[in-house]
PDB file of C-alpha atoms and ligand atoms in Angstrom:
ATOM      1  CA  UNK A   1      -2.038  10.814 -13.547  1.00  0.00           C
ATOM      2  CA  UNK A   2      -2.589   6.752 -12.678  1.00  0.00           C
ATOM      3  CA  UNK A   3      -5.523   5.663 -11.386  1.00  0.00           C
ATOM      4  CA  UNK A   4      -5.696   3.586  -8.486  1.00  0.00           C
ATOM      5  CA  UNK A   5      -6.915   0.440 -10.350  1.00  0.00           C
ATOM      6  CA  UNK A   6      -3.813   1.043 -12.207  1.00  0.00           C
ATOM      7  CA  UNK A   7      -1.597   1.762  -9.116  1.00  0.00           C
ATOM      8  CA  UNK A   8      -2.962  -1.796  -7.783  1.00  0.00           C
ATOM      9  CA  UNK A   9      -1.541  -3.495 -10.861  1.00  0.00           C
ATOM     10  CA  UNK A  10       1.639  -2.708 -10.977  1.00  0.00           C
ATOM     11  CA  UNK A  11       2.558  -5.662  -8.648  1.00  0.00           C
ATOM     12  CA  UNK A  12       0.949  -8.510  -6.595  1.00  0.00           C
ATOM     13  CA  UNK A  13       2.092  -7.176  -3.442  1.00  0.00           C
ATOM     14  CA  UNK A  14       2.575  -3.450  -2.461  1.00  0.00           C
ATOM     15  CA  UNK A  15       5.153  -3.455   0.446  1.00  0.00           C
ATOM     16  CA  UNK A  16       4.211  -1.367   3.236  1.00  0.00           C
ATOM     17  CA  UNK A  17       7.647   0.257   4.726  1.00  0.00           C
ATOM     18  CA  UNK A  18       8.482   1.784   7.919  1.00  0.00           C
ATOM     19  CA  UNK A  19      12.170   3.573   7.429  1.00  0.00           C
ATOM     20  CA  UNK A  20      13.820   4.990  10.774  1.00  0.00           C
ATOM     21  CA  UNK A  21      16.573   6.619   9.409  1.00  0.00           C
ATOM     22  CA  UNK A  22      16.453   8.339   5.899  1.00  0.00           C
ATOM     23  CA  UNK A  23      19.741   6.917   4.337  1.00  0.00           C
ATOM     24  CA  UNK A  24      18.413   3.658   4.042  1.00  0.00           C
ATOM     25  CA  UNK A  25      15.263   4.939   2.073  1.00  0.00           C
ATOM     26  CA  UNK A  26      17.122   4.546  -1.788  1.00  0.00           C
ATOM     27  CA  UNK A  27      19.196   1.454  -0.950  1.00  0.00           C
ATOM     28  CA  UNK A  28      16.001  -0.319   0.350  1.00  0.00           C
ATOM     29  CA  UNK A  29      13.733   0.979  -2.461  1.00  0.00           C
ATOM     30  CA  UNK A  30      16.778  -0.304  -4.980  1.00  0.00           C
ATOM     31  CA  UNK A  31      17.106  -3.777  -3.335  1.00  0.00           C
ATOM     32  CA  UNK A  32      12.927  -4.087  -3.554  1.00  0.00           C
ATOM     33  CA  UNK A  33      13.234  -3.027  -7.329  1.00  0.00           C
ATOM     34  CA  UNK A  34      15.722  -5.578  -7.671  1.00  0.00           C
ATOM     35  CA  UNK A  35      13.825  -7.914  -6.993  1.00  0.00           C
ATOM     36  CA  UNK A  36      11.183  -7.328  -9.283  1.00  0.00           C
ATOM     37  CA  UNK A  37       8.907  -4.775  -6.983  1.00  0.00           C
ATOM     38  CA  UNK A  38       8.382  -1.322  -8.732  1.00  0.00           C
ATOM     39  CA  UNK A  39       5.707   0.185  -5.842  1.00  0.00           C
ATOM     40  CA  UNK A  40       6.230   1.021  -2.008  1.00  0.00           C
ATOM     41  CA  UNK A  41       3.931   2.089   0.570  1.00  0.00           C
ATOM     42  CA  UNK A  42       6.575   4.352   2.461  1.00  0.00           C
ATOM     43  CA  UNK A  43       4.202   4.783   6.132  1.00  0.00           C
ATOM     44  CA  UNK A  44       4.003   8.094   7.967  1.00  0.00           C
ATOM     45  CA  UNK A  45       5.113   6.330  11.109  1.00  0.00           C
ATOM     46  CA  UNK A  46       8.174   7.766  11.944  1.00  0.00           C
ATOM     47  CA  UNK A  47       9.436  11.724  11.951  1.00  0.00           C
ATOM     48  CA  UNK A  48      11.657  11.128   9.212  1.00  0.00           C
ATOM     49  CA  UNK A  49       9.146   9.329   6.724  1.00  0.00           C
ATOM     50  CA  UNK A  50       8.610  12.833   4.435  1.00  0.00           C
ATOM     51  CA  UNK A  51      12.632  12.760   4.025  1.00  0.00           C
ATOM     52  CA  UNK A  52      12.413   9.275   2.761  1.00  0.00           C
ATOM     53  CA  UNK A  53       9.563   9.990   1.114  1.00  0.00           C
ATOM     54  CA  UNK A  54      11.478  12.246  -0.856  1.00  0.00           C
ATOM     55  CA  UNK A  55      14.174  10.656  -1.618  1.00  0.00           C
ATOM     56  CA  UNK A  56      12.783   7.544  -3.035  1.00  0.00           C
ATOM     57  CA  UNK A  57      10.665   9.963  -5.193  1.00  0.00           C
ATOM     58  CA  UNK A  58      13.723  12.151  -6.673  1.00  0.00           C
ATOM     59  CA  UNK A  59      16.311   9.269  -6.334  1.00  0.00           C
ATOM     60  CA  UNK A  60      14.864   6.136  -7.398  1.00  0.00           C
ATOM     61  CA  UNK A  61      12.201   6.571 -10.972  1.00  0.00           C
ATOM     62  CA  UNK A  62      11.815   2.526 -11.478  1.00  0.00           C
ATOM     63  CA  UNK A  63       9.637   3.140  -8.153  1.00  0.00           C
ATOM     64  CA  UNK A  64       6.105   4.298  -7.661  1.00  0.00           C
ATOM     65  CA  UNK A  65       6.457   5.638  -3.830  1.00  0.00           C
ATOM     66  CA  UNK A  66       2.774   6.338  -1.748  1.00  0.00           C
ATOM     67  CA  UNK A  67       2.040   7.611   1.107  1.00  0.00           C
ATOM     68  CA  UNK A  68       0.444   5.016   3.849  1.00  0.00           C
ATOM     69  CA  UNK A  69      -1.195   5.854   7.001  1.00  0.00           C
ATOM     70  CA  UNK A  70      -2.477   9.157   6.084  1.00  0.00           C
ATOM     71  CA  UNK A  71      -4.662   9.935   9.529  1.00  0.00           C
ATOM     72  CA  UNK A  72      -5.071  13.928   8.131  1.00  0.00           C
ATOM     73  CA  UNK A  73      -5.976  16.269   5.318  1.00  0.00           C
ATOM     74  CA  UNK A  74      -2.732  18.021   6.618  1.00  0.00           C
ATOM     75  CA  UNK A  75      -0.533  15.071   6.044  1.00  0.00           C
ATOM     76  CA  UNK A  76      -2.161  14.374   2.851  1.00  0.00           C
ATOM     77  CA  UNK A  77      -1.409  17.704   1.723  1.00  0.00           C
ATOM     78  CA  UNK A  78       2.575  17.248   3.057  1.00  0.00           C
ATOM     79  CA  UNK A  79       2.743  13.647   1.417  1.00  0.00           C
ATOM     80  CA  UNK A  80       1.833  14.962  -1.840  1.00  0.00           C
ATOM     81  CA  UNK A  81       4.187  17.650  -1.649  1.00  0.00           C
ATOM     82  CA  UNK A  82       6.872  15.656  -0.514  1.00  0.00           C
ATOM     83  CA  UNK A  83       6.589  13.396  -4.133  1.00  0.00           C
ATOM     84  CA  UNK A  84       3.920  10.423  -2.575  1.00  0.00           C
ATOM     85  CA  UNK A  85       2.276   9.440  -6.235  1.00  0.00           C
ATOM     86  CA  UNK A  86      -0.771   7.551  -4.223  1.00  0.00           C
ATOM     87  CA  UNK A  87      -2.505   7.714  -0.719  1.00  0.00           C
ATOM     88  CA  UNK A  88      -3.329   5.171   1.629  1.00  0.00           C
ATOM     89  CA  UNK A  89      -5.199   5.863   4.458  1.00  0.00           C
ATOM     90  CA  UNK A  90      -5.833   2.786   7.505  1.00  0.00           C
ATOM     91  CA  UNK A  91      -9.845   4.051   7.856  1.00  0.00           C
ATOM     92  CA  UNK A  92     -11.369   7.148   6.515  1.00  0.00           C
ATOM     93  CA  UNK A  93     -13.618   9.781   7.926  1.00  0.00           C
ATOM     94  CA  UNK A  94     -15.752  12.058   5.727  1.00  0.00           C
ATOM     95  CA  UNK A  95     -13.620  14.849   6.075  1.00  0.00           C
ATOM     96  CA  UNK A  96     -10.756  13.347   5.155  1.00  0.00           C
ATOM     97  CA  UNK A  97     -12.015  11.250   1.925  1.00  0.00           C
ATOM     98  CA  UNK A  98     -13.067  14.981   0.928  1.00  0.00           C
ATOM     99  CA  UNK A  99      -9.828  16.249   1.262  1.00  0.00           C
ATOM    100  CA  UNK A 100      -8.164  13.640  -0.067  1.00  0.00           C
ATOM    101  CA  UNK A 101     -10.573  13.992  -3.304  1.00  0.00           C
ATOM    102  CA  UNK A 102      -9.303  17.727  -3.646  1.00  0.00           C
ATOM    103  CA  UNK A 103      -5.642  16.441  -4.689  1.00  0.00           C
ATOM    104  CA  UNK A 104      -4.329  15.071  -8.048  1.00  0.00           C
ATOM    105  CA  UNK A 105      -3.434  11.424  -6.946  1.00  0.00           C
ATOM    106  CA  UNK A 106      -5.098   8.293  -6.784  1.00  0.00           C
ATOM    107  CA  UNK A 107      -6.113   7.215  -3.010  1.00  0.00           C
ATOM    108  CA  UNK A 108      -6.164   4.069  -1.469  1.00  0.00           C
ATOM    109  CA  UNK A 109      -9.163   4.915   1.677  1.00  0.00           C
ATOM    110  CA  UNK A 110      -9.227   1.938   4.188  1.00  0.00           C
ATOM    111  CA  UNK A 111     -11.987   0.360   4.614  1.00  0.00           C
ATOM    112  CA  UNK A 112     -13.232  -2.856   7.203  1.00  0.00           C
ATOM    113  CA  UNK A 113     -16.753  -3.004   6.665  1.00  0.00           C
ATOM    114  CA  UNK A 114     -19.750  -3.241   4.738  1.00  0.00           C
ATOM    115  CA  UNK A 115     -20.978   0.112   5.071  1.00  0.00           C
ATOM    116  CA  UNK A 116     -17.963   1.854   5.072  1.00  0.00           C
ATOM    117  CA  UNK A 117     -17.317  -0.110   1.810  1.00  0.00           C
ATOM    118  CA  UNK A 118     -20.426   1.904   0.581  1.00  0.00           C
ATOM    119  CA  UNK A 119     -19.959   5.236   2.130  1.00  0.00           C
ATOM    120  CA  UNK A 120     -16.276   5.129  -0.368  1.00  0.00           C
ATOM    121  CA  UNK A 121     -18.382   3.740  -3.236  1.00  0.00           C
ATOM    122  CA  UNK A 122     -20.761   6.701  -3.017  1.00  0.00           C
ATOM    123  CA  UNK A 123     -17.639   8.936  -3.847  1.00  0.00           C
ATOM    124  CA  UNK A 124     -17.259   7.262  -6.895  1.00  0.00           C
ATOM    125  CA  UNK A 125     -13.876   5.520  -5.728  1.00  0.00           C
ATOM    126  CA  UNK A 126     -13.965   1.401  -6.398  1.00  0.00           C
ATOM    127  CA  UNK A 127     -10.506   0.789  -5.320  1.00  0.00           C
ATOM    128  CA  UNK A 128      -9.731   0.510  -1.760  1.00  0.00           C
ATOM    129  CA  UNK A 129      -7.650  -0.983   0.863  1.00  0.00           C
ATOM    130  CA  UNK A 130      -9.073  -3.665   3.315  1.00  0.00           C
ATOM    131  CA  UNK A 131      -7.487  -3.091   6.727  1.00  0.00           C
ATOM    132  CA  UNK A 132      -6.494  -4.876   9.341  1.00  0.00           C
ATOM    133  CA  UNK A 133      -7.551  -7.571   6.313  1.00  0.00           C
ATOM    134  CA  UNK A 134      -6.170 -10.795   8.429  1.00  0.00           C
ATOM    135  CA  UNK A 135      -8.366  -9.585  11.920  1.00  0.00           C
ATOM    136  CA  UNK A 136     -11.349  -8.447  10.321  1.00  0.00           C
ATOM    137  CA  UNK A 137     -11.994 -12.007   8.149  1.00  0.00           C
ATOM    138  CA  UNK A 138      -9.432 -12.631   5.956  1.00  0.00           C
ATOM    139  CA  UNK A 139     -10.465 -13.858   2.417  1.00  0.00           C
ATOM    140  CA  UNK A 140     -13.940 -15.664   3.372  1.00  0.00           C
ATOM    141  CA  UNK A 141     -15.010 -11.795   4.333  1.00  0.00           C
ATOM    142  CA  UNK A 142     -13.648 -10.433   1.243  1.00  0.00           C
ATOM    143  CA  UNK A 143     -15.779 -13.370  -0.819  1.00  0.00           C
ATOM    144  CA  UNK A 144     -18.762 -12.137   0.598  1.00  0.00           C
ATOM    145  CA  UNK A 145     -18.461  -8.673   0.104  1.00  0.00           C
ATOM    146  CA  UNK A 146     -17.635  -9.585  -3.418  1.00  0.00           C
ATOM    147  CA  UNK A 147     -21.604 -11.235  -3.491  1.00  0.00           C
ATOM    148  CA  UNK A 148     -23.357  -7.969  -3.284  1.00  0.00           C
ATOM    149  CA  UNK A 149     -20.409  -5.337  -4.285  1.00  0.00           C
ATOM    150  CA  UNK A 150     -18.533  -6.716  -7.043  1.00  0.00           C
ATOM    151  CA  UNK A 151     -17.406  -3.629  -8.365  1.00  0.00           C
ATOM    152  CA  UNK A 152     -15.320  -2.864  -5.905  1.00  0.00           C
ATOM    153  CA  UNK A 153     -11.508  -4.202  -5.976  1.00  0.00           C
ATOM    154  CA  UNK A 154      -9.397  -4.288  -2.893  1.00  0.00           C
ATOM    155  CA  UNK A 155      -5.843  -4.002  -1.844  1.00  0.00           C
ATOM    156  CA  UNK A 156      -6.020  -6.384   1.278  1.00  0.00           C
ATOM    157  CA  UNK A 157      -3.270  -5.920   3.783  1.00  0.00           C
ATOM    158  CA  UNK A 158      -2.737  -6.656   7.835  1.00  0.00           C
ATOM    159  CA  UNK A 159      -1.103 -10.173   8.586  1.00  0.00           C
ATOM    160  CA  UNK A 160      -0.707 -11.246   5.456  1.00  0.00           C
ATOM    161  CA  UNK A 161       2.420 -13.487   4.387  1.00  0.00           C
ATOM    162  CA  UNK A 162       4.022 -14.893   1.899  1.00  0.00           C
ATOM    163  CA  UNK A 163       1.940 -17.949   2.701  1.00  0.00           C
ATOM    164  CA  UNK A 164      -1.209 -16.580   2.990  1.00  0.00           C
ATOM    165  CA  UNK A 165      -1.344 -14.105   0.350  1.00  0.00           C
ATOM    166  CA  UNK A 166      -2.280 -16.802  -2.596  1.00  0.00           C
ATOM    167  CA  UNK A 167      -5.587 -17.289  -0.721  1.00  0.00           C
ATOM    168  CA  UNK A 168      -6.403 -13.488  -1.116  1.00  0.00           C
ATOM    169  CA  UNK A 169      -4.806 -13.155  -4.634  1.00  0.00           C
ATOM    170  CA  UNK A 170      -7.358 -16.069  -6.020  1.00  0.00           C
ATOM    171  CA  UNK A 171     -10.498 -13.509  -5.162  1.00  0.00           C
ATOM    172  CA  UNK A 172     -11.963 -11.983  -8.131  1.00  0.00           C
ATOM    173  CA  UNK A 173     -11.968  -9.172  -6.209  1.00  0.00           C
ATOM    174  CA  UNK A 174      -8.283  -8.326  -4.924  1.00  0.00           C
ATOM    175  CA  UNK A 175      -5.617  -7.053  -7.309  1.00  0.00           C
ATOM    176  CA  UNK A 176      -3.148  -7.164  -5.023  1.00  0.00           C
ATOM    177  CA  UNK A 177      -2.112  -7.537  -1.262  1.00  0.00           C
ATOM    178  CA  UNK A 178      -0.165  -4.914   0.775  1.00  0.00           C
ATOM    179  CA  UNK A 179       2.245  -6.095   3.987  1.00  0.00           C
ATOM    180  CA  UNK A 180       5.129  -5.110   5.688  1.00  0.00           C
ATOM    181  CA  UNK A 181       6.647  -9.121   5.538  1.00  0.00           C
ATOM    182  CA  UNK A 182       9.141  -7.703   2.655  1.00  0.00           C
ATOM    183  CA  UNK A 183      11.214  -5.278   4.831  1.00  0.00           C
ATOM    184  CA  UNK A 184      11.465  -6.770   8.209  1.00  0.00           C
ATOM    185  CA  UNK A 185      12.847  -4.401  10.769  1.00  0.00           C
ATOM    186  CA  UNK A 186      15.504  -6.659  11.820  1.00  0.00           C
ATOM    187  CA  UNK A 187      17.005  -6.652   8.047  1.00  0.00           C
ATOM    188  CA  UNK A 188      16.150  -2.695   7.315  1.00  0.00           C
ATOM    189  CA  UNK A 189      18.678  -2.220  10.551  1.00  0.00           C
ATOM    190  CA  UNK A 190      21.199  -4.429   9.462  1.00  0.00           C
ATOM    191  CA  UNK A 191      21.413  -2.966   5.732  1.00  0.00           C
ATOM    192  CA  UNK A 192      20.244  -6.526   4.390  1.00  0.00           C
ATOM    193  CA  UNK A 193      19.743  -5.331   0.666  1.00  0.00           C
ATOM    194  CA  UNK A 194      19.887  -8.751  -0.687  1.00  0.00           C
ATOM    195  CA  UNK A 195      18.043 -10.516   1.792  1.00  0.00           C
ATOM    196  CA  UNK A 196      14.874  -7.907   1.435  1.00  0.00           C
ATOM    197  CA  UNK A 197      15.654  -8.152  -2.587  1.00  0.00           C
ATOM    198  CA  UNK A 198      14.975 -11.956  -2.192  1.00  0.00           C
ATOM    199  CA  UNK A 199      11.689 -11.248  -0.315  1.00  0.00           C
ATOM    200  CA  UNK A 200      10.877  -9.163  -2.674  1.00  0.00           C
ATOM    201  CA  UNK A 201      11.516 -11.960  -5.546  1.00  0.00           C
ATOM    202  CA  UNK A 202       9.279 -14.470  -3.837  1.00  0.00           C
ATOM    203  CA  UNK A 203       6.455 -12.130  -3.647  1.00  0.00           C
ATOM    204  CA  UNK A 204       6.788 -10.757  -7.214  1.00  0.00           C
ATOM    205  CA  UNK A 205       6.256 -13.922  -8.427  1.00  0.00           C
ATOM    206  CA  UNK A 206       3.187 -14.315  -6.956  1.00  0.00           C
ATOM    207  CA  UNK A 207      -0.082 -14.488  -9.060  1.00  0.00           C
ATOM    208  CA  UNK A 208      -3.078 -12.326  -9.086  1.00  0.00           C
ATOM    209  CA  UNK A 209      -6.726 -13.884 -10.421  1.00  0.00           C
ATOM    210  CA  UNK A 210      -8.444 -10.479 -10.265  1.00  0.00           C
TER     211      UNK A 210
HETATM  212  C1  LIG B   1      -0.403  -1.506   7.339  1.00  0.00           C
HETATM  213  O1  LIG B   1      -0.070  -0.444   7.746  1.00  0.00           O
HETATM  214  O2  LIG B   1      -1.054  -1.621   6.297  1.00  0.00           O
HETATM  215  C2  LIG B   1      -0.061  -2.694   8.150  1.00  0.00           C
HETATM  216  O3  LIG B   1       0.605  -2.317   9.310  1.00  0.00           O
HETATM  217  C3  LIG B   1       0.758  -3.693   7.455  1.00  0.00           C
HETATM  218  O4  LIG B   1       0.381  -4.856   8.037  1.00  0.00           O
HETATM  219  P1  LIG B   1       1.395  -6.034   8.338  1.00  0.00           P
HETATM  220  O5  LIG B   1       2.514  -5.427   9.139  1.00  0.00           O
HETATM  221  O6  LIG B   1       0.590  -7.021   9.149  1.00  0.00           O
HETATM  222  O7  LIG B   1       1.839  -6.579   7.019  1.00  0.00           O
END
């Protein structure tokens, strides 16, 4: 099994992807690994994310396919079963970071502050997503968290862009930047393939410093 420092190296930006309707789930995941993006963040948002889920796990190998905004030990436990190799979850709760810790795959727990920085530390975990990263202080928070809790590397994501994720991906302590800027609705609907493989070039070629 990966390990989530691993999981946050396998490309400067991990898109996070809401897919309505299931038959676009392979042809998007193909268009973002054509352009040089080999991990999704496929979100629980809709009632048909487990089908796409599944999919992009049996259909497409040259993509690592999570699970994002896990709310539940329940849909933890259906994510994993569905084929999600990681977790992401928006916050966590103590119940659900210990349910979470129960399955075989590395998790991405949200975190926003200090402390809860610290409560996920105490787990053992040093990995974890900073979210909403753009509304709760952008990259001068992340520096100073970075001061007394340098062990810690995060995956920042919540209004970031193309433009602003250099000034996150220069912290010593983000190894990558998650956001939803590579599969725009409007293009998902319309079947774009090559338009979202082309977002997905830009943002590949972005640098990490971590
Ligand atoms: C998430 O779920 O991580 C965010 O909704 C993605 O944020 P963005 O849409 O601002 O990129």
């Amino acid at each position: 099994m990966a390990d989530a420092a691993s999981i946050l190296a396998v490309s400067p930006v991990i898109p996070v992807v809401t897919i309505e309707d299931p038959s676009h789930a392979v042809p998007l995941a193909r268009a973002l690994v054509d352009g040089g993006i080999r991990i999704i963040e496929l979100t629980l948002r809709t009632g048909t994310a487990l089908d796409s889920l599944r999919m992009i796990a049996d259909e497409v190998p040259d993509i690592l396919v999570g699970a994002g905004t896990i709310l539940t030990p329940a849909q933890a436990e259906t994510a994993v079963s569905a084929g999600a190799s990681f977790l992401v979850s928006p916050g966590v709760t103590p119940g659900l970071l210990r349910h979470m810790l129960t399955l075989d795959v590395p998790l991405l727990p949200g975190v926003a502050t200090v402390g809860e920085v610290m409560a996920v530390l105490e787990h053992g975990l040093k990995v974890m997503k900073f979210f909403p990263a753009g509304p709760a202080g952008g990259p001068p928070y992340l520096s100073a968290i970075g001061a007394p809790i340098p062990q810690v590397q995060f995956c920042p994501t919540g209004g970031i862009s193309l433009a602003s994720a250099p000034d996150y991906l220069k912290l010593p302590n983000v190894a990558c930047v998650g956001g939803s800027w590579l599969t725009p609705r409007s293009l998902v609907e319309a079947g774009d393939w090559t338009a979202i493989s082309e977002l997905a070039r830009e943002a590949s070629a972005l640098q990490s410093q971590a």
